[in-house]
PDB file of C-alpha atoms in Angstrom:
ATOM      1  CA  VAL Z   1      87.212 141.182  94.454  1.00  0.00           C
ATOM      2  CA  LEU Z   2      87.071 138.581  91.506  1.00  0.00           C
ATOM      3  CA  SER Z   3      90.276 136.809  93.002  1.00  0.00           C
ATOM      4  CA  ALA Z   4      88.624 136.336  96.140  1.00  0.00           C
ATOM      5  CA  ARG Z   5      85.285 135.374  94.478  1.00  0.00           C
ATOM      6  CA  LEU Z   6      87.511 132.857  92.577  1.00  0.00           C
ATOM      7  CA  GLY Z   7      88.980 131.676  95.724  1.00  0.00           C
ATOM      8  CA  ILE Z   8      92.612 132.969  94.644  1.00  0.00           C
ATOM      9  CA  LYS Z   9      94.276 134.918  97.654  1.00  0.00           C
ATOM     10  CA  PRO Z  10      93.981 138.767  97.136  1.00  0.00           C
ATOM     11  CA  SER Z  11      97.687 139.635  96.766  1.00  0.00           C
ATOM     12  CA  ALA Z  12      98.145 137.319  93.799  1.00  0.00           C
ATOM     13  CA  PRO Z  13      97.840 138.712  90.488  1.00  0.00           C
ATOM     14  CA  LEU Z  14      94.767 138.316  88.472  1.00  0.00           C
ATOM     15  CA  ARG Z  15      95.060 138.775  84.994  1.00  0.00           C
ATOM     16  CA  LEU Z  16      94.388 137.174  81.776  1.00  0.00           C
ATOM     17  CA  ALA Z  17      97.137 134.936  81.780  1.00  0.00           C
ATOM     18  CA  ALA Z  18     100.343 134.018  82.533  1.00  0.00           C
ATOM     19  CA  ASP Z  19     102.713 134.922  79.942  1.00  0.00           C
ATOM     20  CA  GLU Z  20     104.104 131.548  79.442  1.00  0.00           C
ATOM     21  CA  MET Z  21     100.833 130.402  78.801  1.00  0.00           C
ATOM     22  CA  PHE Z  22      99.823 132.485  75.813  1.00  0.00           C
ATOM     23  CA  ASP Z  23     102.679 130.547  73.537  1.00  0.00           C
ATOM     24  CA  GLY Z  24     102.646 127.092  75.194  1.00  0.00           C
ATOM     25  CA  VAL Z  25      98.796 126.564  76.339  1.00  0.00           C
ATOM     26  CA  LEU Z  26      96.854 129.148  74.547  1.00  0.00           C
ATOM     27  CA  GLN Z  27      99.228 128.923  71.457  1.00  0.00           C
ATOM     28  CA  ILE Z  28      98.194 132.988  70.146  1.00  0.00           C
ATOM     29  CA  PRO Z  29     100.053 135.757  70.741  1.00  0.00           C
ATOM     30  CA  LYS Z  30      99.075 138.832  73.520  1.00  0.00           C
ATOM     31  CA  GLY Z  31      95.890 141.112  71.716  1.00  0.00           C
ATOM     32  CA  SER Z  32      94.922 138.048  70.072  1.00  0.00           C
ATOM     33  CA  VAL Z  33      93.387 135.714  72.916  1.00  0.00           C
ATOM     34  CA  ASN Z  34      89.811 134.734  71.989  1.00  0.00           C
ATOM     35  CA  PRO Z  35      86.966 131.984  72.620  1.00  0.00           C
ATOM     36  CA  PHE Z  36      88.089 130.108  69.586  1.00  0.00           C
ATOM     37  CA  VAL Z  37      91.311 129.122  71.357  1.00  0.00           C
ATOM     38  CA  MET Z  38      89.157 126.505  73.599  1.00  0.00           C
ATOM     39  CA  ALA Z  39      89.246 124.344  70.344  1.00  0.00           C
ATOM     40  CA  GLN Z  40      92.683 123.288  70.753  1.00  0.00           C
ATOM     41  CA  ALA Z  41      93.540 120.529  72.430  1.00  0.00           C
ATOM     42  CA  SER Z  42      96.361 122.332  74.064  1.00  0.00           C
ATOM     43  CA  CYS Z  43      93.747 124.473  76.294  1.00  0.00           C
ATOM     44  CA  ASP Z  44      92.222 121.124  77.437  1.00  0.00           C
ATOM     45  CA  GLU Z  45      92.313 122.572  81.273  1.00  0.00           C
ATOM     46  CA  VAL Z  46      91.443 126.135  80.331  1.00  0.00           C
ATOM     47  CA  THR Z  47      88.365 127.165  81.962  1.00  0.00           C
ATOM     48  CA  LEU Z  48      86.839 130.312  80.059  1.00  0.00           C
ATOM     49  CA  LEU Z  49      84.770 132.567  82.284  1.00  0.00           C
ATOM     50  CA  LEU Z  50      82.784 134.626  80.066  1.00  0.00           C
ATOM     51  CA  ASP Z  51      80.464 137.798  81.614  1.00  0.00           C
ATOM     52  CA  HIS Z  52      76.650 136.957  81.484  1.00  0.00           C
ATOM     53  CA  LYS Z  53      75.945 139.928  79.485  1.00  0.00           C
ATOM     54  CA  PHE Z  54      77.521 138.563  76.715  1.00  0.00           C
ATOM     55  CA  LEU Z  55      74.212 136.651  76.448  1.00  0.00           C
ATOM     56  CA  GLN Z  56      72.326 139.893  75.890  1.00  0.00           C
ATOM     57  CA  CYS Z  57      74.020 141.165  72.999  1.00  0.00           C
ATOM     58  CA  GLU Z  58      72.467 141.128  69.133  1.00  0.00           C
ATOM     59  CA  GLN Z  59      76.594 140.644  67.977  1.00  0.00           C
ATOM     60  CA  LEU Z  60      79.867 139.553  69.467  1.00  0.00           C
ATOM     61  CA  LEU Z  61      83.165 140.605  67.643  1.00  0.00           C
ATOM     62  CA  PHE Z  62      86.185 138.505  68.218  1.00  0.00           C
ATOM     63  CA  HIS Z  63      89.547 138.173  66.667  1.00  0.00           C
ATOM     64  CA  PRO Z  64      89.703 134.644  64.848  1.00  0.00           C
ATOM     65  CA  MET Z  65      93.267 133.814  66.261  1.00  0.00           C
ATOM     66  CA  GLN Z  66      94.643 136.550  64.680  1.00  0.00           C
ATOM     67  CA  SER Z  67      94.056 140.363  65.187  1.00  0.00           C
ATOM     68  CA  ASP Z  68      93.418 141.517  61.828  1.00  0.00           C
ATOM     69  CA  PHE Z  69      90.196 139.799  61.326  1.00  0.00           C
ATOM     70  CA  THR Z  70      86.932 139.873  62.794  1.00  0.00           C
ATOM     71  CA  THR Z  71      84.107 137.445  63.323  1.00  0.00           C
ATOM     72  CA  ALA Z  72      80.790 138.504  64.329  1.00  0.00           C
ATOM     73  CA  LEU Z  73      78.468 135.848  66.078  1.00  0.00           C
ATOM     74  CA  GLY Z  74      75.642 135.696  67.950  1.00  0.00           C
ATOM     75  CA  PRO Z  75      75.495 134.673  71.584  1.00  0.00           C
ATOM     76  CA  ASP Z  76      73.433 131.835  71.020  1.00  0.00           C
ATOM     77  CA  GLN Z  77      76.218 130.908  68.086  1.00  0.00           C
ATOM     78  CA  LEU Z  78      78.996 131.089  70.314  1.00  0.00           C
ATOM     79  CA  THR Z  79      77.262 129.127  72.890  1.00  0.00           C
ATOM     80  CA  ALA Z  80      77.007 126.352  70.430  1.00  0.00           C
ATOM     81  CA  PHE Z  81      80.773 126.719  69.520  1.00  0.00           C
ATOM     82  CA  LEU Z  82      81.488 126.703  73.093  1.00  0.00           C
ATOM     83  CA  GLU Z  83      79.092 123.565  74.079  1.00  0.00           C
ATOM     84  CA  ARG Z  84      80.814 121.791  71.024  1.00  0.00           C
ATOM     85  CA  ALA Z  85      84.243 122.644  71.594  1.00  0.00           C
ATOM     86  CA  ALA Z  86      84.779 123.293  75.215  1.00  0.00           C
ATOM     87  CA  PRO Z  87      82.246 121.125  76.766  1.00  0.00           C
ATOM     88  CA  GLY Z  88      82.296 121.268  80.895  1.00  0.00           C
ATOM     89  CA  ARG Z  89      85.035 124.118  80.375  1.00  0.00           C
ATOM     90  CA  HIS Z  90      83.051 127.696  79.704  1.00  0.00           C
ATOM     91  CA  ALA Z  91      80.802 129.576  82.025  1.00  0.00           C
ATOM     92  CA  TYR Z  92      78.919 132.516  82.015  1.00  0.00           C
ATOM     93  CA  VAL Z  93      78.927 134.631  84.881  1.00  0.00           C
ATOM     94  CA  ASP Z  94      77.845 137.743  86.747  1.00  0.00           C
ATOM     95  CA  LEU Z  95      81.383 139.246  86.549  1.00  0.00           C
ATOM     96  CA  SER Z  96      79.566 142.477  88.574  1.00  0.00           C
ATOM     97  CA  SER Z  97      78.054 140.143  91.552  1.00  0.00           C
ATOM     98  CA  ASP Z  98      79.822 139.120  94.725  1.00  0.00           C
ATOM     99  CA  ALA Z  99      78.859 135.596  94.562  1.00  0.00           C
ATOM    100  CA  LYS Z 100      81.390 133.107  94.692  1.00  0.00           C
ATOM    101  CA  ILE Z 101      82.477 131.899  91.330  1.00  0.00           C
ATOM    102  CA  ASP Z 102      83.147 127.907  91.397  1.00  0.00           C
ATOM    103  CA  VAL Z 103      85.268 126.711  88.692  1.00  0.00           C
ATOM    104  CA  ALA Z 104      85.255 122.926  88.776  1.00  0.00           C
ATOM    105  CA  PRO Z 105      87.644 121.275  86.480  1.00  0.00           C
ATOM    106  CA  GLY Z 106      86.168 120.002  83.050  1.00  0.00           C
ATOM    107  CA  PRO Z 107      85.699 116.501  81.843  1.00  0.00           C
ATOM    108  CA  LEU Z 108      88.702 114.217  81.262  1.00  0.00           C
ATOM    109  CA  PRO Z 109      89.021 113.501  77.883  1.00  0.00           C
ATOM    110  CA  PRO Z 110      88.374 110.215  76.721  1.00  0.00           C
ATOM    111  CA  ALA Z 111      90.815 108.049  77.237  1.00  0.00           C
ATOM    112  CA  ALA Z 112      92.643 106.828  73.667  1.00  0.00           C
ATOM    113  CA  PRO Z 113      91.396 103.319  72.080  1.00  0.00           C
ATOM    114  CA  GLU Z 114      94.236 100.652  72.443  1.00  0.00           C
ATOM    115  CA  CYS Z 115      95.779 100.334  69.529  1.00  0.00           C
ATOM    116  CA  LYS Z 116      96.746  96.827  68.248  1.00  0.00           C
ATOM    117  CA  LEU Z 117      99.202  96.069  65.503  1.00  0.00           C
ATOM    118  CA  GLU Z 118      98.538  93.943  63.064  1.00  0.00           C
ATOM    119  CA  ALA Z 119     100.645  92.647  59.848  1.00  0.00           C
ATOM    120  CA  LYS Z 120      99.965  94.915  56.968  1.00  0.00           C
ATOM    121  CA  PRO Z 121      99.111  93.569  53.831  1.00  0.00           C
ATOM    122  CA  GLU Z 122     101.803  93.452  50.925  1.00  0.00           C
ATOM    123  CA  SER Z 123      99.759  96.026  48.851  1.00  0.00           C
ATOM    124  CA  VAL Z 124      97.443  98.491  50.096  1.00  0.00           C
ATOM    125  CA  LYS Z 125      95.582 100.245  47.259  1.00  0.00           C
ATOM    126  CA  PRO Z 126      94.055 103.566  49.146  1.00  0.00           C
ATOM    127  CA  SER Z 127      90.146 104.188  49.352  1.00  0.00           C
ATOM    128  CA  GLU Z 128      88.296 106.002  47.348  1.00  0.00           C
ATOM    129  CA  SER Z 129      87.690 108.830  50.191  1.00  0.00           C
ATOM    130  CA  GLN Z 130      91.172 108.568  50.744  1.00  0.00           C
ATOM    131  CA  GLN Z 131      92.283 109.523  46.967  1.00  0.00           C
ATOM    132  CA  GLN Z 132      89.511 112.198  47.201  1.00  0.00           C
ATOM    133  CA  GLN Z 133      90.991 113.736  50.462  1.00  0.00           C
ATOM    134  CA  GLY Z 134      94.448 113.574  48.771  1.00  0.00           C
ATOM    135  CA  GLN Z 135      92.848 115.712  45.663  1.00  0.00           C
ATOM    136  CA  GLN Z 136      91.277 118.373  47.970  1.00  0.00           C
ATOM    137  CA  GLN Z 137      94.903 118.662  49.846  1.00  0.00           C
ATOM    138  CA  GLU Z 138      96.518 118.876  46.236  1.00  0.00           C
ATOM    139  CA  GLN Z 139      94.264 121.581  45.058  1.00  0.00           C
ATOM    140  CA  GLN Z 140      94.485 123.370  48.471  1.00  0.00           C
ATOM    141  CA  GLN Z 141      97.965 123.628  48.101  1.00  0.00           C
ATOM    142  CA  GLN Z 142      98.118 124.295  44.454  1.00  0.00           C
ATOM    143  CA  GLN Z 143      95.739 127.301  45.547  1.00  0.00           C
ATOM    144  CA  GLN Z 144      97.681 128.771  47.872  1.00  0.00           C
ATOM    145  CA  GLN Z 145     100.825 128.915  45.460  1.00  0.00           C
ATOM    146  CA  GLU Z 146      99.012 130.232  42.801  1.00  0.00           C
ATOM    147  CA  GLY Z 147      97.699 133.096  45.293  1.00  0.00           C
ATOM    148  CA  GLY Z 148      94.656 132.033  46.807  1.00  0.00           C
ATOM    149  CA  GLY Z 149      96.354 131.935  50.254  1.00  0.00           C
ATOM    150  CA  THR Z 150      98.605 134.706  51.956  1.00  0.00           C
ATOM    151  CA  ALA Z 151     101.815 133.947  50.670  1.00  0.00           C
ATOM    152  CA  LYS Z 152     104.585 135.226  53.076  1.00  0.00           C
ATOM    153  CA  ALA Z 153     106.200 136.878  50.335  1.00  0.00           C
ATOM    154  CA  ASP Z 154     103.608 139.085  50.296  1.00  0.00           C
ATOM    155  CA  TYR Z 155     104.232 140.730  53.661  1.00  0.00           C
ATOM    156  CA  ALA Z 156     107.960 139.722  54.541  1.00  0.00           C
ATOM    157  CA  ASP Z 157     109.375 143.269  53.477  1.00  0.00           C
ATOM    158  CA  TRP Z 158     107.530 144.947  56.421  1.00  0.00           C
ATOM    159  CA  HIS Z 159     106.405 142.363  58.876  1.00  0.00           C
ATOM    160  CA  ALA Z 160     108.576 140.112  61.218  1.00  0.00           C
ATOM    161  CA  PRO Z 161     106.320 138.334  63.839  1.00  0.00           C
ATOM    162  CA  PRO Z 162     108.113 137.411  67.397  1.00  0.00           C
ATOM    163  CA  TRP Z 163     106.061 134.104  67.232  1.00  0.00           C
ATOM    164  CA  PRO Z 164     105.897 131.366  64.533  1.00  0.00           C
ATOM    165  CA  GLU Z 165     103.300 131.947  62.384  1.00  0.00           C
ATOM    166  CA  ARG Z 166     100.404 129.196  61.512  1.00  0.00           C
ATOM    167  CA  ASN Z 167      97.798 129.648  58.711  1.00  0.00           C
ATOM    168  CA  VAL Z 168      94.792 129.411  61.086  1.00  0.00           C
ATOM    169  CA  PHE Z 169      92.159 130.396  58.695  1.00  0.00           C
ATOM    170  CA  PHE Z 170      90.850 126.888  57.920  1.00  0.00           C
ATOM    171  CA  ALA Z 171      90.823 125.541  61.161  1.00  0.00           C
ATOM    172  CA  HIS Z 172      88.686 128.188  62.442  1.00  0.00           C
ATOM    173  CA  ARG Z 173      86.768 127.789  59.419  1.00  0.00           C
ATOM    174  CA  ALA Z 174      86.147 124.047  60.119  1.00  0.00           C
ATOM    175  CA  TRP Z 175      85.647 124.815  64.067  1.00  0.00           C
ATOM    176  CA  LEU Z 176      82.763 127.041  63.037  1.00  0.00           C
ATOM    177  CA  GLN Z 177      81.315 124.918  60.319  1.00  0.00           C
ATOM    178  CA  ARG Z 178      81.161 121.895  62.923  1.00  0.00           C
ATOM    179  CA  CYS Z 179      79.087 124.205  65.050  1.00  0.00           C
ATOM    180  CA  GLY Z 180      77.033 125.061  62.668  1.00  0.00           C
ATOM    181  CA  VAL Z 181      78.010 128.960  62.643  1.00  0.00           C
TER     182      VAL Z 181
END
């Protein structure tokens, strides 16, 4: 029924995503798919459909890019995140209805500005904000080395992932902060 509502021939298999989509587009392992993937540039052509009943829930629980953590959001927070991260590429639909679901392509990303190369001055002194950013990055790296982050050695003896691991905590936290969550 859902495939017909989406305009897909009934004999075509309807799944969350084809296997090759997980690594290439969603950039997340099977079992860890969540709405937060919509903030990745690789998902610019993905449309997320969520059941409209999500809007009636007090809290929604999602794994934040890995299945060993859980994030609780209110429906308004999830909607604010999606409007910021995936404008025009998400929709709440009544999955129990028989009405046709029109999945229109989302807005095209803005064109990149033209790059004009100019001659560089011989000595460029970093600005104060650039110096502060560099110091913050050094502090984060130092914290991770001192045990502030998860060191690979902590779990290397029992865990061998089938895909390259990426530390997504800081990116996830930044997405939530940008959306006011």
